[in-house]
């Protein structure tokens, strides 16, 4: 009997009915193949073969309280009893919106959607409508969802396709995009304010918005260099451009007010999803009145049959209540930084060049000869096959990791979990020599 026999059998069956055997591109690559899971609680998830894993994927980030948090389950059950989707207004929705308005600095008005991709899409639409300009500026290596207008420039099949550092070539991430989609955006390297300033000086009349992840979570988990976000804010003010923070990962993870509160820079529009509702589908577009009024008065259409369903709103209410009342965030930082430090230590002992970067509640690990990864181009130095072996070795020993190198910490992780992860990493790193 193999360790994943049942999963393999089910995956083969799934490939005959689901395209690629999965329902999201990012689920295709788990080692040794996509696994089937049967239940999860706290920091642990159990697959259909009965293997229990300590989970640092948190299902790509949403499970900030860990799996199956009792308060979330109870509120969702209660809300589901009351009804599932009124497609009308309800008190829970109002209560959640009022709470978010209090918590998120830029949130003068809000709208709920189901996914981060949709809310990013809405943010760009609003920015175009308000400014009357056609394009947006985005950054190499950032991810803003899978929809058409942002499906450029997150990676390239070969480095030569990326063009020069100063003038990156927008790279199509997927087939099937409309013609001329490259004309909708300008791409620049992140964390280089000088290049942003230069570009805006000559092209600001074309640019509706600058959209950025406040931390480049999707490649290397790089933090903004001091002054970068504030510099974007000042440049946007100078030229009448909307500053959009894509807080789909940083939101509720760096703190209740997101990265905008953590770094003290307030965008015009911000998008939240993932950690907001412990795995239930809900996202929010929050922004300044000047922008959101366009949705309020119907100039910009934002809609969705399934938006703000009772269980999703209840899941968000419960998640935020726990985050607020149980002082989760200090723990996410302490445990995250302890784990980062432990991984650094065992990688030195094993003679493995494992670089660990990030604020703590999420961080990135990757093998590179560089002492610091500073931008997207540097992330190309990561030895991906070696990290894939590391992830497979961890998986074999009961630790579930994201293949791209991002680690997430939840309120359910304990110091014993952190110690277990470090000890297991030490063992796996030795096998890579
Ligand atoms: C920064 C960022 N923005 C947007 C998205 C898209 O969110 P969703 O997958 O909920 O559509 C993601 C997803 O990983 C993300 O990391």
Tab-separated table of C-alpha atoms and ligand atoms in Angstrom:
chain	number	residue	atom	x	y	z
A	1	UNK	CA	0.000	0.000	0.000
A	2	UNK	CA	1.313	3.440	-0.938
A	3	UNK	CA	0.847	6.476	1.292
A	4	UNK	CA	-1.546	8.180	-1.141
A	5	UNK	CA	-3.199	5.241	-2.966
A	6	UNK	CA	-6.791	6.321	-2.339
A	7	UNK	CA	-6.038	9.900	-3.321
A	8	UNK	CA	-4.382	8.700	-6.517
A	9	UNK	CA	-7.348	6.541	-7.440
A	10	UNK	CA	-9.765	9.426	-6.805
A	11	UNK	CA	-7.554	11.884	-8.672
A	12	UNK	CA	-7.522	9.596	-11.739
A	13	UNK	CA	-11.310	9.473	-11.487
A	14	UNK	CA	-11.473	13.266	-11.109
A	15	UNK	CA	-9.397	13.765	-14.267
A	16	UNK	CA	-12.208	12.100	-16.194
A	17	UNK	CA	-14.762	14.627	-14.960
A	18	UNK	CA	-12.993	17.815	-13.786
A	19	UNK	CA	-10.690	19.605	-16.214
A	20	UNK	CA	-7.212	18.723	-14.999
A	21	UNK	CA	-8.793	16.916	-12.035
A	22	UNK	CA	-9.174	20.142	-10.025
A	23	UNK	CA	-11.227	23.345	-9.770
A	24	UNK	CA	-8.393	25.889	-9.526
A	25	UNK	CA	-5.116	26.006	-11.430
A	26	UNK	CA	-3.128	26.288	-8.207
A	27	UNK	CA	-4.434	22.937	-6.930
A	28	UNK	CA	-2.824	20.952	-9.738
A	29	UNK	CA	0.657	20.839	-8.337
A	30	UNK	CA	0.565	19.290	-4.859
A	31	UNK	CA	3.164	16.548	-4.359
A	32	UNK	CA	3.047	13.797	-5.484
A	33	UNK	CA	-0.281	14.686	-7.176
A	34	UNK	CA	-3.371	16.576	-5.986
A	35	UNK	CA	-4.571	14.958	-2.772
A	36	UNK	CA	-8.124	14.383	-1.615
A	37	UNK	CA	-8.937	15.520	1.902
A	38	UNK	CA	-11.671	14.323	4.208
A	39	UNK	CA	-11.593	16.643	7.233
A	40	UNK	CA	-9.627	19.384	8.920
A	41	UNK	CA	-9.579	20.988	12.359
A	42	UNK	CA	-7.248	23.513	13.963
A	43	UNK	CA	-3.780	23.292	12.428
A	44	UNK	CA	-4.340	19.784	11.007
A	45	UNK	CA	-5.838	18.375	7.844
A	46	UNK	CA	-6.454	14.691	7.098
A	47	UNK	CA	-6.435	13.165	3.624
A	48	UNK	CA	-8.546	10.231	2.426
A	49	UNK	CA	-5.675	7.809	3.072
A	50	UNK	CA	-5.764	8.852	6.727
A	51	UNK	CA	-2.509	10.860	6.662
A	52	UNK	CA	-2.682	13.817	9.026
A	53	UNK	CA	-0.715	16.933	8.036
A	54	UNK	CA	0.246	20.004	9.968
A	55	UNK	CA	-1.002	22.689	7.607
A	56	UNK	CA	0.958	25.822	6.695
A	57	UNK	CA	-0.984	26.372	3.469
A	58	UNK	CA	-4.141	27.389	5.351
A	59	UNK	CA	-5.852	26.657	2.027
A	60	UNK	CA	-3.875	29.462	0.305
A	61	UNK	CA	-4.367	31.828	3.235
A	62	UNK	CA	-8.014	32.076	4.307
A	63	UNK	CA	-7.846	29.873	7.423
A	64	UNK	CA	-6.403	32.518	9.719
A	65	UNK	CA	-8.124	30.916	12.727
A	66	UNK	CA	-7.195	27.411	11.602
A	67	UNK	CA	-9.632	24.888	10.170
A	68	UNK	CA	-13.167	24.476	11.520
A	69	UNK	CA	-13.021	27.140	14.204
A	70	UNK	CA	-15.982	26.369	16.526
A	71	UNK	CA	-17.224	29.970	16.695
A	72	UNK	CA	-17.212	30.269	12.908
A	73	UNK	CA	-19.045	26.958	12.526
A	74	UNK	CA	-21.649	27.949	15.120
A	75	UNK	CA	-22.357	31.363	13.543
A	76	UNK	CA	-22.537	29.857	10.060
A	77	UNK	CA	-24.972	27.193	11.269
A	78	UNK	CA	-27.123	29.812	12.986
A	79	UNK	CA	-27.123	32.099	9.926
A	80	UNK	CA	-27.949	29.188	7.621
A	81	UNK	CA	-30.962	28.367	9.792
A	82	UNK	CA	-32.199	31.902	9.252
A	83	UNK	CA	-31.899	31.626	5.464
A	84	UNK	CA	-29.148	31.253	2.898
A	85	UNK	CA	-29.390	34.087	0.414
A	86	UNK	CA	-32.032	36.760	0.744
A	87	UNK	CA	-30.785	38.691	-2.318
A	88	UNK	CA	-32.078	41.607	-0.326
A	89	UNK	CA	-30.716	43.564	2.585
A	90	UNK	CA	-30.139	42.015	5.986
A	91	UNK	CA	-28.932	43.036	9.383
A	92	UNK	CA	-25.856	40.831	9.372
A	93	UNK	CA	-24.614	42.439	6.163
A	94	UNK	CA	-25.148	45.901	7.612
A	95	UNK	CA	-23.404	44.964	10.846
A	96	UNK	CA	-20.391	43.575	9.002
A	97	UNK	CA	-20.160	46.627	6.732
A	98	UNK	CA	-20.279	48.947	9.761
A	99	UNK	CA	-17.560	46.963	11.494
A	100	UNK	CA	-15.316	47.019	8.403
A	101	UNK	CA	-15.894	50.740	8.007
A	102	UNK	CA	-14.570	51.149	11.558
A	103	UNK	CA	-11.602	48.827	11.070
A	104	UNK	CA	-10.283	49.705	7.593
A	105	UNK	CA	-8.822	53.207	7.309
A	106	UNK	CA	-9.830	53.846	3.661
A	107	UNK	CA	-13.303	52.311	4.023
A	108	UNK	CA	-15.723	55.203	3.704
A	109	UNK	CA	-18.007	52.972	1.615
A	110	UNK	CA	-17.898	49.258	0.802
A	111	UNK	CA	-19.296	46.590	-1.488
A	112	UNK	CA	-19.182	42.824	-0.947
A	113	UNK	CA	-18.319	40.278	-3.640
A	114	UNK	CA	-17.316	36.628	-3.566
A	115	UNK	CA	-13.655	36.564	-4.586
A	116	UNK	CA	-10.576	38.732	-4.586
A	117	UNK	CA	-10.410	38.596	-8.387
A	118	UNK	CA	-13.869	40.109	-8.743
A	119	UNK	CA	-13.215	42.869	-6.237
A	120	UNK	CA	-9.911	43.773	-7.933
A	121	UNK	CA	-11.808	43.935	-11.213
A	122	UNK	CA	-14.347	46.301	-9.656
A	123	UNK	CA	-11.610	48.504	-8.192
A	124	UNK	CA	-10.013	49.008	-11.607
A	125	UNK	CA	-13.380	49.759	-13.165
A	126	UNK	CA	-14.152	52.387	-10.540
A	127	UNK	CA	-10.723	53.992	-10.993
A	128	UNK	CA	-11.205	54.266	-14.754
A	129	UNK	CA	-14.662	55.720	-14.320
A	130	UNK	CA	-13.594	58.363	-11.812
A	131	UNK	CA	-10.446	59.495	-13.606
A	132	UNK	CA	-11.674	59.068	-17.179
A	133	UNK	CA	-8.286	57.549	-18.011
A	134	UNK	CA	-7.797	54.183	-19.725
A	135	UNK	CA	-4.793	52.427	-18.168
A	136	UNK	CA	-3.431	51.230	-14.880
A	137	UNK	CA	0.080	50.828	-13.618
A	138	UNK	CA	0.952	47.527	-11.989
A	139	UNK	CA	4.079	45.779	-10.805
A	140	UNK	CA	6.087	42.819	-11.950
A	141	UNK	CA	5.455	39.707	-9.875
A	142	UNK	CA	2.219	40.913	-8.286
A	143	UNK	CA	-0.958	38.869	-8.553
A	144	UNK	CA	-4.383	40.476	-8.694
A	145	UNK	CA	-6.542	37.509	-9.641
A	146	UNK	CA	-7.147	35.568	-12.796
A	147	UNK	CA	-9.490	37.881	-14.712
A	148	UNK	CA	-8.554	39.293	-18.099
A	149	UNK	CA	-7.257	42.760	-17.394
A	150	UNK	CA	-4.768	41.606	-14.756
A	151	UNK	CA	-3.593	38.350	-16.327
A	152	UNK	CA	-0.268	39.804	-17.336
A	153	UNK	CA	3.199	39.958	-15.905
A	154	UNK	CA	3.237	37.611	-12.955
A	155	UNK	CA	5.801	35.238	-14.373
A	156	UNK	CA	7.457	34.276	-17.615
A	157	UNK	CA	8.374	30.979	-19.205
A	158	UNK	CA	11.911	32.269	-19.668
A	159	UNK	CA	13.639	35.346	-18.227
A	160	UNK	CA	14.445	36.735	-21.683
A	161	UNK	CA	10.710	37.199	-22.289
A	162	UNK	CA	10.559	39.690	-19.405
A	163	UNK	CA	12.364	42.459	-21.275
A	164	UNK	CA	14.567	44.992	-19.539
A	165	UNK	CA	14.369	45.803	-15.825
A	166	UNK	CA	13.324	49.411	-16.518
A	167	UNK	CA	10.751	48.510	-19.174
A	168	UNK	CA	9.338	45.064	-18.432
A	169	UNK	CA	7.442	43.415	-21.262
A	170	UNK	CA	3.916	42.487	-20.196
A	171	UNK	CA	3.818	38.688	-20.353
A	172	UNK	CA	0.546	36.908	-21.020
A	173	UNK	CA	-0.157	34.428	-18.245
A	174	UNK	CA	-2.851	32.595	-20.160
A	175	UNK	CA	-4.118	31.943	-23.640
A	176	UNK	CA	-7.511	33.339	-24.557
A	177	UNK	CA	-6.977	36.974	-23.555
A	178	UNK	CA	-8.500	39.675	-25.757
A	179	UNK	CA	-6.322	41.386	-28.362
A	180	UNK	CA	-4.417	44.458	-27.237
A	181	UNK	CA	-4.865	43.721	-23.528
A	182	UNK	CA	-1.225	44.757	-23.082
A	183	UNK	CA	-2.317	48.299	-23.963
A	184	UNK	CA	-4.441	48.522	-20.809
A	185	UNK	CA	-1.599	48.437	-18.346
A	186	UNK	CA	1.950	49.572	-17.774
A	187	UNK	CA	4.242	47.244	-15.872
A	188	UNK	CA	7.136	48.402	-13.719
A	189	UNK	CA	9.473	46.743	-11.228
A	190	UNK	CA	8.221	47.065	-7.646
A	191	UNK	CA	9.921	49.048	-4.884
A	192	UNK	CA	11.564	51.471	-7.316
A	193	UNK	CA	9.935	54.838	-6.744
A	194	UNK	CA	12.254	56.612	-9.130
A	195	UNK	CA	11.014	54.554	-12.078
A	196	UNK	CA	7.412	55.137	-11.043
A	197	UNK	CA	8.046	58.889	-10.850
A	198	UNK	CA	9.772	58.927	-14.233
A	199	UNK	CA	6.946	57.008	-15.871
A	200	UNK	CA	4.218	59.142	-14.331
A	201	UNK	CA	5.967	62.375	-15.282
A	202	UNK	CA	5.469	61.589	-18.959
A	203	UNK	CA	2.411	59.322	-18.917
A	204	UNK	CA	0.166	60.277	-15.999
A	205	UNK	CA	-2.619	61.504	-18.270
A	206	UNK	CA	-3.140	57.879	-19.406
A	207	UNK	CA	-3.150	56.340	-15.947
A	208	UNK	CA	-6.297	55.781	-13.894
A	209	UNK	CA	-4.779	53.736	-11.079
A	210	UNK	CA	-1.696	52.271	-9.522
A	211	UNK	CA	-2.523	48.831	-8.173
A	212	UNK	CA	-0.123	47.111	-5.801
A	213	UNK	CA	0.031	44.383	-3.220
A	214	UNK	CA	1.343	46.325	-0.187
A	215	UNK	CA	3.625	43.321	0.440
A	216	UNK	CA	4.656	41.385	-2.669
A	217	UNK	CA	3.232	38.210	-1.175
A	218	UNK	CA	2.921	36.309	-4.430
A	219	UNK	CA	6.619	36.387	-5.223
A	220	UNK	CA	9.127	36.199	-2.406
A	221	UNK	CA	6.909	37.901	0.221
A	222	UNK	CA	8.872	41.137	-0.113
A	223	UNK	CA	8.030	44.074	2.101
A	224	UNK	CA	7.923	47.592	0.683
A	225	UNK	CA	11.173	49.524	1.092
A	226	UNK	CA	10.803	52.486	3.454
A	227	UNK	CA	9.045	55.351	1.719
A	228	UNK	CA	7.851	53.359	-1.290
A	229	UNK	CA	4.150	53.138	-0.405
A	230	UNK	CA	4.144	56.726	0.872
A	231	UNK	CA	5.859	57.765	-2.368
A	232	UNK	CA	3.134	56.052	-4.412
A	233	UNK	CA	0.546	57.872	-2.299
A	234	UNK	CA	2.178	61.250	-2.946
A	235	UNK	CA	2.558	60.578	-6.683
A	236	UNK	CA	-1.091	59.512	-6.977
A	237	UNK	CA	-2.176	62.689	-5.161
A	238	UNK	CA	-0.022	64.822	-7.425
A	239	UNK	CA	-1.431	63.372	-10.639
A	240	UNK	CA	-5.010	62.548	-9.637
A	241	UNK	CA	-4.434	58.792	-9.905
A	242	UNK	CA	-6.277	56.232	-7.751
A	243	UNK	CA	-4.045	54.242	-5.419
A	244	UNK	CA	-5.388	50.685	-5.049
A	245	UNK	CA	-4.033	48.327	-2.406
A	246	UNK	CA	-4.713	44.700	-3.160
A	247	UNK	CA	-4.963	43.457	0.420
A	248	UNK	CA	-6.298	40.027	-0.463
A	249	UNK	CA	-3.391	38.466	1.455
A	250	UNK	CA	-2.290	41.272	3.802
A	251	UNK	CA	-5.851	42.100	4.874
A	252	UNK	CA	-6.706	40.948	8.427
A	253	UNK	CA	-3.349	39.159	8.455
A	254	UNK	CA	-0.998	42.060	9.234
A	255	UNK	CA	-3.657	43.495	11.524
A	256	UNK	CA	-7.349	44.314	11.602
A	257	UNK	CA	-6.797	47.448	9.503
A	258	UNK	CA	-4.658	45.610	6.961
A	259	UNK	CA	-1.363	46.747	5.472
A	260	UNK	CA	-2.692	50.290	5.129
A	261	UNK	CA	-2.806	50.559	8.905
A	262	UNK	CA	0.392	48.563	9.429
A	263	UNK	CA	2.445	50.768	7.076
A	264	UNK	CA	0.441	53.946	7.700
A	265	UNK	CA	-0.402	54.677	4.063
A	266	UNK	CA	-4.063	55.017	3.139
A	267	UNK	CA	-5.059	54.048	-0.422
A	268	UNK	CA	-8.114	55.325	-2.295
A	269	UNK	CA	-9.452	51.832	-2.855
A	270	UNK	CA	-8.584	48.502	-1.248
A	271	UNK	CA	-9.564	44.916	-1.834
A	272	UNK	CA	-9.878	42.290	0.901
A	273	UNK	CA	-10.701	38.581	0.716
A	274	UNK	CA	-9.011	35.397	1.948
A	275	UNK	CA	-8.548	35.716	5.738
A	276	UNK	CA	-11.734	37.713	6.128
A	277	UNK	CA	-14.103	34.770	6.526
A	278	UNK	CA	-12.219	31.576	7.403
A	279	UNK	CA	-12.732	29.945	4.016
A	280	UNK	CA	-16.222	31.148	3.150
A	281	UNK	CA	-16.445	33.009	-0.170
A	282	UNK	CA	-16.595	36.718	0.455
A	283	UNK	CA	-14.462	39.694	-0.529
A	284	UNK	CA	-14.870	43.396	-0.086
A	285	UNK	CA	-14.014	46.481	-2.080
A	286	UNK	CA	-13.514	49.373	0.328
A	287	UNK	CA	-12.739	52.913	-0.638
A	288	UNK	CA	-13.035	56.600	-0.320
A	289	UNK	CA	-16.387	58.161	-0.961
A	290	UNK	CA	-15.123	60.084	-3.991
A	291	UNK	CA	-14.540	56.719	-5.708
A	292	UNK	CA	-17.238	54.517	-4.232
A	293	UNK	CA	-19.920	57.107	-4.968
A	294	UNK	CA	-19.665	55.993	-8.591
A	295	UNK	CA	-21.007	52.612	-7.514
A	296	UNK	CA	-23.512	54.237	-5.160
A	297	UNK	CA	-25.042	56.317	-7.954
A	298	UNK	CA	-24.974	53.483	-10.502
A	299	UNK	CA	-22.433	55.055	-12.836
A	300	UNK	CA	-20.259	51.997	-12.272
A	301	UNK	CA	-22.025	48.670	-12.208
A	302	UNK	CA	-21.078	46.173	-9.559
A	303	UNK	CA	-23.394	43.205	-9.125
A	304	UNK	CA	-23.539	39.540	-8.148
A	305	UNK	CA	-26.413	37.137	-7.461
A	306	UNK	CA	-24.548	35.397	-4.655
A	307	UNK	CA	-23.049	38.478	-2.964
A	308	UNK	CA	-23.328	38.758	0.831
A	309	UNK	CA	-25.099	35.467	1.491
A	310	UNK	CA	-25.942	34.778	5.118
A	311	UNK	CA	-23.350	32.062	5.874
A	312	UNK	CA	-20.518	34.071	4.306
A	313	UNK	CA	-21.380	37.224	6.209
A	314	UNK	CA	-21.712	35.217	9.422
A	315	UNK	CA	-18.332	33.566	8.826
A	316	UNK	CA	-16.740	36.990	8.405
A	317	UNK	CA	-18.442	38.333	11.539
A	318	UNK	CA	-17.260	35.386	13.589
A	319	UNK	CA	-13.716	35.529	12.202
A	320	UNK	CA	-13.367	39.235	12.906
A	321	UNK	CA	-14.854	38.829	16.376
A	322	UNK	CA	-12.255	36.212	17.273
A	323	UNK	CA	-9.432	38.262	15.756
A	324	UNK	CA	-10.549	41.280	17.754
A	325	UNK	CA	-11.271	39.697	21.108
A	326	UNK	CA	-8.488	37.123	21.309
A	327	UNK	CA	-5.547	39.361	20.331
A	328	UNK	CA	-4.515	36.937	17.608
A	329	UNK	CA	-2.189	39.232	15.673
A	330	UNK	CA	0.691	39.508	18.159
A	331	UNK	CA	0.744	35.704	18.251
A	332	UNK	CA	0.830	35.422	14.441
A	333	UNK	CA	3.911	37.654	14.412
A	334	UNK	CA	5.660	35.900	17.312
A	335	UNK	CA	5.033	32.379	16.028
A	336	UNK	CA	5.806	33.349	12.438
A	337	UNK	CA	9.086	34.968	13.371
A	338	UNK	CA	10.017	32.032	15.628
A	339	UNK	CA	9.399	29.673	12.728
A	340	UNK	CA	11.353	31.869	10.317
A	341	UNK	CA	14.269	32.013	12.737
A	342	UNK	CA	14.176	28.251	13.321
A	343	UNK	CA	14.140	27.514	9.592
A	344	UNK	CA	17.100	29.855	9.078
A	345	UNK	CA	19.019	28.095	11.836
A	346	UNK	CA	18.421	24.559	10.571
A	347	UNK	CA	19.196	25.546	6.991
A	348	UNK	CA	22.564	26.966	8.109
A	349	UNK	CA	23.261	23.770	10.041
A	350	UNK	CA	22.396	21.704	6.962
A	351	UNK	CA	24.498	23.932	4.695
A	352	UNK	CA	21.436	24.717	2.571
A	353	UNK	CA	20.923	28.215	1.123
A	354	UNK	CA	17.306	28.560	2.272
A	355	UNK	CA	16.387	32.248	2.281
A	356	UNK	CA	13.451	33.184	4.512
A	357	UNK	CA	11.795	36.594	4.054
A	358	UNK	CA	8.546	38.234	5.140
A	359	UNK	CA	6.837	39.923	8.069
A	360	UNK	CA	5.938	36.737	9.998
A	361	UNK	CA	2.168	36.073	9.773
A	362	UNK	CA	3.129	35.053	6.229
A	363	UNK	CA	6.611	34.565	4.864
A	364	UNK	CA	8.451	32.997	1.964
A	365	UNK	CA	11.113	30.304	1.850
A	366	UNK	CA	13.225	29.522	-1.186
A	367	UNK	CA	16.663	28.214	-2.096
A	368	UNK	CA	18.839	30.939	-3.577
A	369	UNK	CA	22.494	31.930	-3.486
A	370	UNK	CA	21.369	35.546	-2.878
A	371	UNK	CA	21.543	36.989	0.628
A	372	UNK	CA	18.446	39.030	-0.012
A	373	UNK	CA	15.783	38.889	-2.699
A	374	UNK	CA	14.869	42.481	-3.523
A	375	UNK	CA	12.527	42.292	-6.493
A	376	UNK	CA	10.793	39.998	-8.916
A	377	UNK	CA	13.905	39.502	-11.064
A	378	UNK	CA	15.755	38.257	-7.971
A	379	UNK	CA	13.021	35.681	-7.365
A	380	UNK	CA	14.053	34.026	-10.625
A	381	UNK	CA	17.163	32.840	-8.759
A	382	UNK	CA	15.063	30.497	-6.595
A	383	UNK	CA	15.945	26.855	-7.192
A	384	UNK	CA	12.392	25.621	-7.735
A	385	UNK	CA	13.178	21.928	-8.299
A	386	UNK	CA	15.056	21.872	-4.967
A	387	UNK	CA	12.145	23.548	-3.175
A	388	UNK	CA	9.771	21.024	-4.780
A	389	UNK	CA	11.892	18.233	-3.258
A	390	UNK	CA	11.799	20.011	0.097
A	391	UNK	CA	7.994	20.335	-0.060
A	392	UNK	CA	7.653	16.665	-1.027
A	393	UNK	CA	9.933	15.638	1.856
A	394	UNK	CA	7.916	17.740	4.309
A	395	UNK	CA	4.678	16.270	2.959
A	396	UNK	CA	6.024	12.735	3.445
A	397	UNK	CA	6.697	13.626	7.073
A	398	UNK	CA	3.302	15.217	7.721
A	399	UNK	CA	3.790	18.915	6.973
A	400	UNK	CA	1.702	20.502	4.238
A	401	UNK	CA	3.288	23.434	2.401
A	402	UNK	CA	2.484	25.609	-0.592
A	403	UNK	CA	4.758	24.688	-3.515
A	404	UNK	CA	5.515	28.319	-4.385
A	405	UNK	CA	7.226	28.936	-1.047
A	406	UNK	CA	4.660	30.995	0.886
A	407	UNK	CA	3.962	29.894	4.477
A	408	UNK	CA	0.919	31.051	6.450
A	409	UNK	CA	0.523	31.110	10.245
A	410	UNK	CA	-2.865	30.724	11.922
A	411	UNK	CA	-4.239	31.321	15.392
A	412	UNK	CA	-4.506	27.547	15.713
A	413	UNK	CA	-0.777	26.904	15.395
A	414	UNK	CA	0.897	26.137	18.699
A	415	UNK	CA	4.521	26.392	19.787
A	416	UNK	CA	4.633	22.583	19.510
A	417	UNK	CA	3.527	22.907	15.867
A	418	UNK	CA	6.278	25.429	15.199
A	419	UNK	CA	8.871	23.178	16.846
A	420	UNK	CA	7.609	20.205	14.857
A	421	UNK	CA	7.925	22.146	11.590
A	422	UNK	CA	11.485	23.239	12.401
A	423	UNK	CA	12.585	19.737	13.435
A	424	UNK	CA	11.031	18.212	10.333
A	425	UNK	CA	12.615	20.841	8.095
A	426	UNK	CA	16.006	20.039	9.654
A	427	UNK	CA	15.540	16.377	8.768
A	428	UNK	CA	14.382	17.108	5.200
A	429	UNK	CA	17.141	19.640	4.559
A	430	UNK	CA	19.729	17.009	5.460
A	431	UNK	CA	18.276	14.670	2.826
A	432	UNK	CA	18.761	17.357	0.145
A	433	UNK	CA	22.553	17.353	0.519
B	1	LIG	C1	-2.924	39.543	-3.807
B	1	LIG	C2	-4.048	38.753	-4.417
B	1	LIG	N1	-5.008	39.412	-5.080
B	1	LIG	C3	-6.057	38.769	-5.622
B	1	LIG	C4	-6.179	37.409	-5.532
B	1	LIG	C5	-7.349	36.718	-6.138
B	1	LIG	O1	-8.229	36.325	-5.145
B	1	LIG	P1	-9.258	35.109	-5.399
B	1	LIG	O2	-8.410	33.885	-5.571
B	1	LIG	O3	-10.105	35.104	-4.171
B	1	LIG	O4	-10.003	35.447	-6.624
B	1	LIG	C6	-5.195	36.674	-4.851
B	1	LIG	C7	-5.279	35.218	-4.749
B	1	LIG	O5	-4.366	34.532	-4.363
B	1	LIG	C8	-4.097	37.365	-4.284
B	1	LIG	O6	-3.115	36.721	-3.649
